[in-house]
Coordinates of C-alpha atoms and ligand atoms in Angstrom, one line a residue:
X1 CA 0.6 13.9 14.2
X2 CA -0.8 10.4 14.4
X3 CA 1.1 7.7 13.5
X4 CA -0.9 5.7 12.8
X5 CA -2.7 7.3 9.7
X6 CA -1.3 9.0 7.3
X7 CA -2.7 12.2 6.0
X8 CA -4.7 12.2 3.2
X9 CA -2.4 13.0 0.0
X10 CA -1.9 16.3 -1.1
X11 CA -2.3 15.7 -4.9
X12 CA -4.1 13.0 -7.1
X13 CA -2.6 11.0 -9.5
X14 CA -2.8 11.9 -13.3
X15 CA 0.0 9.4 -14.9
X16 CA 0.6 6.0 -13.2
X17 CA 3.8 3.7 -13.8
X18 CA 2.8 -0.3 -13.7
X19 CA 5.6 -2.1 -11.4
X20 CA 5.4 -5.8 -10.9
X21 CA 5.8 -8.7 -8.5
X22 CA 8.6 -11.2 -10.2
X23 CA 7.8 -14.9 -8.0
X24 CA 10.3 -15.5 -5.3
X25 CA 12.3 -17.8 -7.3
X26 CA 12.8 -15.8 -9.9
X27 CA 13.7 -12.8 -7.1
X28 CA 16.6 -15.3 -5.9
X29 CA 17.9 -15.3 -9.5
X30 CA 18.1 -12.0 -10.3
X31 CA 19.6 -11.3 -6.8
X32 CA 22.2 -13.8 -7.5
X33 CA 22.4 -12.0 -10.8
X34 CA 23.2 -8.6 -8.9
X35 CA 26.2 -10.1 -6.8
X36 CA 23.7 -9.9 -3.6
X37 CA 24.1 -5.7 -4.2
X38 CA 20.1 -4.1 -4.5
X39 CA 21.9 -1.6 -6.4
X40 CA 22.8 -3.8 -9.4
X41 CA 19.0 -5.1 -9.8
X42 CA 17.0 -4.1 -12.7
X43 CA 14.7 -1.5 -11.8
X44 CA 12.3 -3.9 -13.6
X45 CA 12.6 -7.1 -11.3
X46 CA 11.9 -4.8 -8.1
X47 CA 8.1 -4.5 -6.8
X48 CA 8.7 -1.4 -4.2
X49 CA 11.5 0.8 -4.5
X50 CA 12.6 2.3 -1.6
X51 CA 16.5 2.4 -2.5
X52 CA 16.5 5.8 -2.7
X53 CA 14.5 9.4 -2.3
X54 CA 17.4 11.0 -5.0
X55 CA 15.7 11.8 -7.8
X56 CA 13.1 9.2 -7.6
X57 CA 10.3 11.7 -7.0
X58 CA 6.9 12.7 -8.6
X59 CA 7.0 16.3 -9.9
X60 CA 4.0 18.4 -9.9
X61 CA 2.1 19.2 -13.3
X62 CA 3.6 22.6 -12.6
X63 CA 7.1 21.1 -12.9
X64 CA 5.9 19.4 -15.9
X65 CA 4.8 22.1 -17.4
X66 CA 8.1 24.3 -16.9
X67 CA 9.7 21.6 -18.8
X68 CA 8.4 23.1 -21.8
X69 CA 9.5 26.5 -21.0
X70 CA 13.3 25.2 -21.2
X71 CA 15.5 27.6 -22.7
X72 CA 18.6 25.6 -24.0
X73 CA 20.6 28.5 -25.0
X74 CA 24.4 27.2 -24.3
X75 CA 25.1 30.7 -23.0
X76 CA 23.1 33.0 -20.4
X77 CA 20.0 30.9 -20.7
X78 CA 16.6 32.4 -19.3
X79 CA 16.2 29.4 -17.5
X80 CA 19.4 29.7 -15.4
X81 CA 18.0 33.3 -14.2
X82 CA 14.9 31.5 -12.8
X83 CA 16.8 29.3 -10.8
X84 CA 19.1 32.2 -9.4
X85 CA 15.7 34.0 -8.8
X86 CA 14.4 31.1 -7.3
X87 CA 17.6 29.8 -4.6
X88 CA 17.9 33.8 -4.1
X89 CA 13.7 34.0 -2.5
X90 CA 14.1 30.5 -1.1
X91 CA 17.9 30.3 0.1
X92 CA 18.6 33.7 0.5
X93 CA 22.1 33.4 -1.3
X94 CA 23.1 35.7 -3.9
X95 CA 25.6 33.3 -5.6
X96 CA 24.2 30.1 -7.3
X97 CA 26.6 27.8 -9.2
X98 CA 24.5 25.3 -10.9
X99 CA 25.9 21.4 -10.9
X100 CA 24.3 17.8 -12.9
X101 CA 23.7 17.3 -8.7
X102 CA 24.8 17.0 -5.4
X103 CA 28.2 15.8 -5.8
X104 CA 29.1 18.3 -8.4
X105 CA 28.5 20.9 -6.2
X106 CA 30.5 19.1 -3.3
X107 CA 33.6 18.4 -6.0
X108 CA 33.6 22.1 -6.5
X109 CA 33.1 23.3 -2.9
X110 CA 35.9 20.6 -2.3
X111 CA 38.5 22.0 -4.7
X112 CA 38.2 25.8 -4.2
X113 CA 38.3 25.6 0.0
X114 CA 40.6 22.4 1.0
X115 CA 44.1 23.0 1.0
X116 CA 45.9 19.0 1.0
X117 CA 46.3 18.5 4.6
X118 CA 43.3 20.3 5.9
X119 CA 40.9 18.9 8.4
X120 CA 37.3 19.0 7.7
X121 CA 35.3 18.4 11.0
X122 CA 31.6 17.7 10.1
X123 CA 28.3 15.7 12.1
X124 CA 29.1 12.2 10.7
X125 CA 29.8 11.9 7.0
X126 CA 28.6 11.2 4.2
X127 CA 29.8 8.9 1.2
X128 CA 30.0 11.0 -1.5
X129 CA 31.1 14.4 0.4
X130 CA 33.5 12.8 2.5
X131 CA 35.0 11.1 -0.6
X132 CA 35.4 14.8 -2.6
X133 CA 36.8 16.4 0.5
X134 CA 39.7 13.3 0.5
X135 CA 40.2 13.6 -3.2
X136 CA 41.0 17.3 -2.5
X137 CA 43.6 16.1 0.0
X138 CA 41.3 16.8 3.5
X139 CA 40.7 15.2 6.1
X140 CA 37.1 14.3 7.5
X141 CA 36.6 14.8 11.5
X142 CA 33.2 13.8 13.0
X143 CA 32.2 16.0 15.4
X144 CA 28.6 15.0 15.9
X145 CA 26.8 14.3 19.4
X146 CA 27.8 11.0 20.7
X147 CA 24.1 9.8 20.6
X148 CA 23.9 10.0 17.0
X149 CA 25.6 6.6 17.0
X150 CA 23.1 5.4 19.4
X151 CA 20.0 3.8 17.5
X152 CA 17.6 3.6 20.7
X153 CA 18.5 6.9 21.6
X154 CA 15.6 9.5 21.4
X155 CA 17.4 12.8 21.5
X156 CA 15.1 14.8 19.5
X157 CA 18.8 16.6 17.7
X158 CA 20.8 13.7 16.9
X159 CA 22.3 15.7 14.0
X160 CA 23.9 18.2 16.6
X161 CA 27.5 19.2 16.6
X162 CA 29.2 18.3 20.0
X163 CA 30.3 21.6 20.7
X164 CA 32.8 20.5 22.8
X165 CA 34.7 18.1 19.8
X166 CA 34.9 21.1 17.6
X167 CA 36.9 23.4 20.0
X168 CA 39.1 20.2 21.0
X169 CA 39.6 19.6 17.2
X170 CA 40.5 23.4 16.4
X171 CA 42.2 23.6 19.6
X172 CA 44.4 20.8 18.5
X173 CA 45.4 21.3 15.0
X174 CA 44.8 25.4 15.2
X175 CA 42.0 27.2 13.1
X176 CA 44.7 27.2 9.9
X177 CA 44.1 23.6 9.4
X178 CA 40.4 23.4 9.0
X179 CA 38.9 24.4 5.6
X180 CA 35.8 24.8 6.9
X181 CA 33.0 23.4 8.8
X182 CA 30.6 20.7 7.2
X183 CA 27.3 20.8 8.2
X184 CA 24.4 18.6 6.9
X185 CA 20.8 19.3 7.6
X186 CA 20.0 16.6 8.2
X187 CA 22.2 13.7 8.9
X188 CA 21.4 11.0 6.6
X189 CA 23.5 8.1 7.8
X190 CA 22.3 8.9 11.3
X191 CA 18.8 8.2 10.0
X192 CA 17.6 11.3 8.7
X193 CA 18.5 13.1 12.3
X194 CA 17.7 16.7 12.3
X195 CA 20.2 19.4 13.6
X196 CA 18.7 22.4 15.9
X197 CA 19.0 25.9 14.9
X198 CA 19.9 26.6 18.6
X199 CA 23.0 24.5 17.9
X200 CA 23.6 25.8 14.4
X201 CA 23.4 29.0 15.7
X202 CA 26.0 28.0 18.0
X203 CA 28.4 26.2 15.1
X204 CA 28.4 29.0 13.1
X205 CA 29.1 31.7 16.3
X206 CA 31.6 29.8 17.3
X207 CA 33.3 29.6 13.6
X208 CA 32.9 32.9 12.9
X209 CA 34.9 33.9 16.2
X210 CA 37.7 32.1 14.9
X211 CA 37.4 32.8 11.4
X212 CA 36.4 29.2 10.2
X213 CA 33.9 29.3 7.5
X214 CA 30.6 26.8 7.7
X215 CA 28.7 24.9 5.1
X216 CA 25.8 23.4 4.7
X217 CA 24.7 20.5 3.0
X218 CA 21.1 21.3 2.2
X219 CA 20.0 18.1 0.3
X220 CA 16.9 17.6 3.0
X221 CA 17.4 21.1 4.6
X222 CA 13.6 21.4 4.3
X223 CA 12.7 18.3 6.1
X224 CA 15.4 19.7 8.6
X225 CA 13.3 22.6 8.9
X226 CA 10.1 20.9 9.9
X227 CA 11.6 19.1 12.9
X228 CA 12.8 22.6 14.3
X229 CA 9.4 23.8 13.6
X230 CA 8.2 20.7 15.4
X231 CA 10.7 19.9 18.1
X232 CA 12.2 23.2 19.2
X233 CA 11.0 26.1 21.1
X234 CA 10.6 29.2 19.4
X235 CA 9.8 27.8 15.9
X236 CA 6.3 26.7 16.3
X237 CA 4.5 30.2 14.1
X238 CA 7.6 30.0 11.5
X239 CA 6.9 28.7 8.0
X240 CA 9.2 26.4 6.6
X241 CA 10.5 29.0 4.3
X242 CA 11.2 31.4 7.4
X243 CA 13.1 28.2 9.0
X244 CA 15.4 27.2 6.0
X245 CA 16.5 30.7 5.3
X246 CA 17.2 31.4 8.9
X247 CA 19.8 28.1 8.4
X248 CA 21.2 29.5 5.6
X249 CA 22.2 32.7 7.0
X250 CA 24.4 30.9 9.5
X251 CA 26.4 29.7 6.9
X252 CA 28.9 30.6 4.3
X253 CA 27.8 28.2 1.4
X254 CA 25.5 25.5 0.7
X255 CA 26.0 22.3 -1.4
X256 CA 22.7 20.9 -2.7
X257 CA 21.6 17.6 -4.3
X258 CA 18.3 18.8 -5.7
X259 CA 17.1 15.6 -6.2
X260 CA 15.8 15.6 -2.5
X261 CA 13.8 18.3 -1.1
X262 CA 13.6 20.1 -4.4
X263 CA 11.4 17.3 -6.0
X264 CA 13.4 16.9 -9.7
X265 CA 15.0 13.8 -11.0
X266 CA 18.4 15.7 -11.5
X267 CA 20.1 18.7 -10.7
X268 CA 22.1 20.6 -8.0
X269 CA 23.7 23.3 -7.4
X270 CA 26.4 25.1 -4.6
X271 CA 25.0 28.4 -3.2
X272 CA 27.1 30.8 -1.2
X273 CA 27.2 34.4 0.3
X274 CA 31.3 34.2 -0.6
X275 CA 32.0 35.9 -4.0
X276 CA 35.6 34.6 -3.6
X277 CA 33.9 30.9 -3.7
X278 CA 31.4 32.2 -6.2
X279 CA 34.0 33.1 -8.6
X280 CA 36.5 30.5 -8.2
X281 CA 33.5 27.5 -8.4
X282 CA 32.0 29.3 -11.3
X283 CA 35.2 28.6 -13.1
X284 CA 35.7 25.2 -11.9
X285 CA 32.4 24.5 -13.2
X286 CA 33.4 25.1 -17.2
X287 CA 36.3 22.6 -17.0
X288 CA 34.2 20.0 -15.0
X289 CA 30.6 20.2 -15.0
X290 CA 29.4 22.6 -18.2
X291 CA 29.3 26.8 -18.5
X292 CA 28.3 28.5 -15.4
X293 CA 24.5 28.9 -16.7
X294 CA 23.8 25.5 -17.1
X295 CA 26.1 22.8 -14.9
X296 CA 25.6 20.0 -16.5
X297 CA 22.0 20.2 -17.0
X298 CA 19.4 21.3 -19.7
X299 CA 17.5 24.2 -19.8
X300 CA 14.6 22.0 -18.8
X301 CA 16.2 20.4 -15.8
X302 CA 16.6 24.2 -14.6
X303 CA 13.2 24.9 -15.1
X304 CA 11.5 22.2 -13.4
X305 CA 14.4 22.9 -10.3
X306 CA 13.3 26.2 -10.1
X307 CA 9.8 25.6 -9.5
X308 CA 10.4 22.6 -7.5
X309 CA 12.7 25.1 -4.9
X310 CA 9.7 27.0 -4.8
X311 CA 7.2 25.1 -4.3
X312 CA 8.7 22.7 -1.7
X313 CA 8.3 25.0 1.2
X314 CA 5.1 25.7 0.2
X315 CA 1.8 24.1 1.2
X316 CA 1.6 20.3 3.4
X317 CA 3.9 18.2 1.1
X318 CA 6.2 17.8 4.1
X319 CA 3.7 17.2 6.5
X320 CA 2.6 14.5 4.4
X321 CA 5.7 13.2 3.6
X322 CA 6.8 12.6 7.2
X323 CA 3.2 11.2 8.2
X324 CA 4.2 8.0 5.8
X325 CA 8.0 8.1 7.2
X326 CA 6.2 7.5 10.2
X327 CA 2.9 5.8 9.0
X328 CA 5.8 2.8 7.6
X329 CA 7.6 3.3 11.6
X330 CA 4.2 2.6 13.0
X331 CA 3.3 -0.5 11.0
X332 CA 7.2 -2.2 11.4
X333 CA 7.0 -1.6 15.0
X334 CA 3.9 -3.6 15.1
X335 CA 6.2 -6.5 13.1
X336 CA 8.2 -6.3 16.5
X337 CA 11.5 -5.6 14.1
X338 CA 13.9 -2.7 15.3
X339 CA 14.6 0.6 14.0
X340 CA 16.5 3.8 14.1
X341 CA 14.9 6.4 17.0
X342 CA 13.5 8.7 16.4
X343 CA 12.7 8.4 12.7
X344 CA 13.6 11.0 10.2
X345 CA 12.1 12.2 8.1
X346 CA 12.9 10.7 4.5
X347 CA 13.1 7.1 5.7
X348 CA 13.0 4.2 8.4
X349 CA 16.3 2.6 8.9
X350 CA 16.0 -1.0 10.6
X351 CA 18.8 -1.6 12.8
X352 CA 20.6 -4.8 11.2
X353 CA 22.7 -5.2 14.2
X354 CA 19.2 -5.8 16.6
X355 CA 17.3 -7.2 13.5
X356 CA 20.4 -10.6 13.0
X357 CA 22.1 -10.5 16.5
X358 CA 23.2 -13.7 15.2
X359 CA 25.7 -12.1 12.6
X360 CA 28.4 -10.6 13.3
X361 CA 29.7 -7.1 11.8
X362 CA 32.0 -8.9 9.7
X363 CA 29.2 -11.0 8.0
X364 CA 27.9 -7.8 6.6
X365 CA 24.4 -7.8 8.5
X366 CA 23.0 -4.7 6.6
X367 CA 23.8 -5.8 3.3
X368 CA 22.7 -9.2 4.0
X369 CA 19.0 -8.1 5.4
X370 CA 18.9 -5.2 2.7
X371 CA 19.4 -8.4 0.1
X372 CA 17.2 -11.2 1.7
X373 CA 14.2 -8.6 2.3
X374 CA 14.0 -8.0 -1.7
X375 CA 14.4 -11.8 -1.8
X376 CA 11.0 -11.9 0.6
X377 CA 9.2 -9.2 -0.7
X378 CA 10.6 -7.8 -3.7
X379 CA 10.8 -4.8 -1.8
X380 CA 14.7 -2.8 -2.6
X381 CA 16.2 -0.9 0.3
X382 CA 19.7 0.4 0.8
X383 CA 22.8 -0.7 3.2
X384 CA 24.1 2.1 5.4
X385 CA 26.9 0.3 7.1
X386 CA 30.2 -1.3 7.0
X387 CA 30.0 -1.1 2.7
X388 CA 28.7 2.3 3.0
X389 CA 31.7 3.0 5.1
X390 CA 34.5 1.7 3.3
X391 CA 38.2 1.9 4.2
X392 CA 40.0 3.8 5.7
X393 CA 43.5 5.5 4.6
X394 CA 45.4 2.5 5.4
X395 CA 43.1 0.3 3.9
X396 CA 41.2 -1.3 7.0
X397 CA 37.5 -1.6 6.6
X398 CA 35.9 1.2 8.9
X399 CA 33.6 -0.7 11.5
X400 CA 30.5 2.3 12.1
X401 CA 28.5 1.7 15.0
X402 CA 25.7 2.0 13.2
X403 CA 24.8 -1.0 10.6
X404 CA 21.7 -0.1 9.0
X405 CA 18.9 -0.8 6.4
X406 CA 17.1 2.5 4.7
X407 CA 13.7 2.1 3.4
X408 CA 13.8 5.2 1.5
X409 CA 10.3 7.0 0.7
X410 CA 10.6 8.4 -3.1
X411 CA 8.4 11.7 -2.4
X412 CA 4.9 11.6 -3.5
X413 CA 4.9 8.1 -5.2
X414 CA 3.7 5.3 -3.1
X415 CA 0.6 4.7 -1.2
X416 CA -0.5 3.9 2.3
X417 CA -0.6 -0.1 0.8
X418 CA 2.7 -0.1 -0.4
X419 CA 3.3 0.8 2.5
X420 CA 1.6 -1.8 4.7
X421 CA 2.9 -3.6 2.0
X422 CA 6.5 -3.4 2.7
X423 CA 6.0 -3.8 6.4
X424 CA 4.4 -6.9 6.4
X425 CA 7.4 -8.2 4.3
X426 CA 9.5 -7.0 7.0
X427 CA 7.8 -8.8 9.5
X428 CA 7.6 -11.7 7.8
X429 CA 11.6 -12.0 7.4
X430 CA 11.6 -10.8 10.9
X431 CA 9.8 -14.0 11.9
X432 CA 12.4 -16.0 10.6
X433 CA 15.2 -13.9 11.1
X434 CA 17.2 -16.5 13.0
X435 CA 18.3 -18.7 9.9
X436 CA 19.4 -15.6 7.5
X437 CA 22.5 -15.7 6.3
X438 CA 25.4 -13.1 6.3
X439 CA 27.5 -12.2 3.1
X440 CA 30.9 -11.7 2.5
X441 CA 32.7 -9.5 -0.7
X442 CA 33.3 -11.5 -4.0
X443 CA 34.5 -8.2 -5.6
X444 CA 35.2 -4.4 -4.5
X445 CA 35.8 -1.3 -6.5
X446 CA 38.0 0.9 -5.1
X447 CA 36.0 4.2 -4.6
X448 CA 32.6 4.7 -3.0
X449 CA 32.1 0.7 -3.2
X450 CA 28.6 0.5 -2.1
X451 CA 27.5 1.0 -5.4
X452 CA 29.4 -1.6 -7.5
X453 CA 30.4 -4.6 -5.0
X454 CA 29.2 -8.1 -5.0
X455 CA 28.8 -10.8 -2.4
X456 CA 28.0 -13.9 -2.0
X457 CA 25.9 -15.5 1.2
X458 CA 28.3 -17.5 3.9
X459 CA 27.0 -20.5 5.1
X460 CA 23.7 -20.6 6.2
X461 CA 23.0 -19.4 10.0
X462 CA 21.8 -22.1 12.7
X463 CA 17.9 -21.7 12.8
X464 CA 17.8 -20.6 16.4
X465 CA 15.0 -18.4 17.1
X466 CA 17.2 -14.6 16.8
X467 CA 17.4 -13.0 20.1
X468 CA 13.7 -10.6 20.5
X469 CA 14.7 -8.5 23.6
X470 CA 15.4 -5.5 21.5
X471 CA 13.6 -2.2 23.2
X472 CA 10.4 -1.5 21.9
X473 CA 10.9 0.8 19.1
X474 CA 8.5 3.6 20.0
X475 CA 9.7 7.2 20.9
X476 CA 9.0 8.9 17.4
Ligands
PM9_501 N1 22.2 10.9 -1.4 C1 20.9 9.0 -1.1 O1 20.3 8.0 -1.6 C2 22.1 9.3 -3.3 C3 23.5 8.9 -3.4 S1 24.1 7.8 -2.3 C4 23.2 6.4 -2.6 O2 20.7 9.3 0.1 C5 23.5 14.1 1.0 C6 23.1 14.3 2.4 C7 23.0 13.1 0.3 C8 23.5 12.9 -1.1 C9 23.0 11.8 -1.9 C10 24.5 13.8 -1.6 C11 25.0 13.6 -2.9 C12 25.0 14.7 -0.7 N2 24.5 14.9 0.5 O3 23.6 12.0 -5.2 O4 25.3 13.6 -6.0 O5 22.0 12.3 0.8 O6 22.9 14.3 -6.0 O7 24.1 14.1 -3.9 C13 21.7 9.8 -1.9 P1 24.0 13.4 -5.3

């Protein structure tokens, strides 16, 4: 794949949205507005939005069209059995438990298999699932390679399990005290890093042998799937479809946030080959989520899901989709600015901690770059850092080695100029990177507090010229 062009979309456009520019004072204001948080801007007021890839995507006219076929029966709707025909072709599990999305699923999955005091090792974590597996009394263990905290390194797996920290972990506490495995495919606060099969393969031989159970977090499985296909030997002839259900036969269950790979603006669901977790899930799902047939969602929502887990393994959506990931790599790199290695496939994550040297961790260099690049460009992005991270259970802010910025690509909405777009912005703030500011908390919600905090800017940063002697970015 050349990085430096990206492949010719695979669809044309047949309904347009009009975004807008706001003029840079007026960006200040509405940033000031939002507590220095690109989550509490107005859609409206941002230009680009590359927040997120979770339901932010362009369906098919295919999708569309399912909408209308929506059967909204409370009970046993028709619609529910095309999803379960659907995650049962793609997936290959027999059990489907559908959820409004990912973290329905993972609240479920969370309840039926953590006992209070269980461990739950897993490669790196993630807010929302590491937040349900606490509430259910676990505790999270990451178990991933040590190089997935390592932003220049260019192992091609970064989402690997260390083999070796999972025995010591089990060794230590004894099989009892692990609910289960969690395995995400791939690893989205590592920057999209892709797990190997050869080492899932591995995971799951290994849990099985001591009677662990594994599961999978299959919000970008597919994506995963196309690294293997790219990256690792064996895989080259396998369709994506081939790949994904080879994963999922490794593992137990599956949580999924459908608002990912499977191209809908809502939805999720927890798959599994367990009928114990089938049956106890199922009824978790009436008290918090809706009857068993619809989760939380409408008869539409399971329409256009079901179509979209079909179609996303078929065709070159995903080789399109990780031509921009890498299209947007190519262009920053020019800008000189620093980034996650090798790039994943939903997103570029600029490495705050290379970007401000200047700032220390405690001056919030993430958030602070994610907030002054809308400033610049209008452009919205998402801290993955020390907010992301939160505290820990004595209250102490958890300090990740990894303080990043993810410009998230929405599937199938932007174009190549957005796209230079965005990167010029970030080498334009890259330019003057020296005299940015870092931020510090005005107010902090107690749970997942990424979403709802506000700052305010510390005093502005000398205007030394930022130190430049980051590696060249260029191993993707
Ligand atoms: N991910 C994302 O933007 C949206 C929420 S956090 C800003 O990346 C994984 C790997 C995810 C994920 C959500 C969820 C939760 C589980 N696993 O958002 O509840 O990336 O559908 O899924 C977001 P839901």
């Amino acid at each position: 794949m050349n990085n430096k062009q990206i492949l010719p979309e695979p669809y044309r456009a047949k309904m347009v949205e009009a975004i807008r520019l706001l003029p840079p004072a007026q960006r200040r204001k509405r940033l000031e507005e939002a507590g220095f948080n690109t989550f509490l801007l107005r859609s409206e007021d941002v230009y680009i939005d590359l927040l997120t890839d979770s339901g932010t995507n362009a369906m098919t006219d295919v999708q569309w069209a399912a909408l209308m076929r929506g059967d909204e029966a409370y009970a046993g709707s028709r619609s529910f059995e095309a999803l379960e025909a659907a995650v049962r072709d793609v997936y290959g599990f027999p059990f489907i438990v559908p959820t409004h999305q990912g973290r329905g699923a993972e609240h479920l999955l969370s309840r039926s298999w953590i006992k209070p005091g269980q461990h739950v090792p897993g490669n790196m974590y993630f807010t929302t699932t590491r937040l349900h597996q606490e509430l259910a009394g676990g505790v999270f263990d990451d178990v991933i390679v040590d190089q997935a905290h390592q932003p220049d390194s260019t192992h091609p797996f970064k989402g690997d399990i260390d083999l070796d920290k999972l025995k010591a972990l089990v060794q230590r506490l004894g099989q009892d005290k692990i609910a289960y495995a969690a395995v995400a495919a791939p690893v989205n606060m590592a920057g999209g890093q892709p797990i190997s099969l050869g080492n899932l393969k591995a995971v799951s031989d290994f849990c099985r042998s001591k009677g662990i159970r594994v599961v999978l977090d299959a919000a970008r499985a597919v994506e995963n799937a196309w690294f293997i296909r790219e990256r690792e030997d064996g895989y080259a002839d396998w369709t994506l479809g081939e790949i994904l259900r080879e994963m999922c036969s490794l593992v137990d269950a599956c949580t999924m946030s459908a608002k990912k790979d499977a191209y809908v603006n809502i939805g999720g669901f927890l798959a599994t080959h367990d009928r114990g977790l089938y049956e106890e899930a199922m009824n978790l799902c009436v008290v918090y989520e809706g009857l068993h047939t619809y989760g939380g969602l409408a008869g539409r929502d399971l329409e256009a899901l079901a179509v979209g887990v079909r179609e996303m393994v078929e065709g070159t959506w995903m080789d399109h989709r990780i031509s921009q990931v890498r299209y947007l790599a190519a262009r920053i790199e020019d800008a000189g600015a620093p980034f996650v290695v090798p790039v994943g496939g939903h997103a570029v994550f600029l490495d705050a901690r290379r970007f401000l040297p200047h700032l220390p961790q405690e001056a919030l260099p993430a958030q602070a770059l994610s907030a002054w690049l809308y400033e610049e460009c209008g452009v919205r992005t998402m801290e993955r850092g020390t907010v992301s991270a939160g505290r820990d259970d004595q209250g102490r802010d958890r300090r990740p080695a990894l303080e990043l910025v993810r410009l998230t690509l929405p599937r199938r909405v932007y174009t190549q100029s957005h796209l230079d777009y965005v990167a010029a912005g970030v080498g334009r703030l890259y330019a003057r990177r020296g005299s940015l500011p870092g931020l510090k908390f005005v107010y902090e919600p107690k749970r997942l507090r990424f979403f709802q905090s506000r700052f305010c800017p510390l005093p502005a940063a000398a205007a030394t010229g930022a130190n430049s002697d980051h590696p060249k970015a260029s191993a993707y």
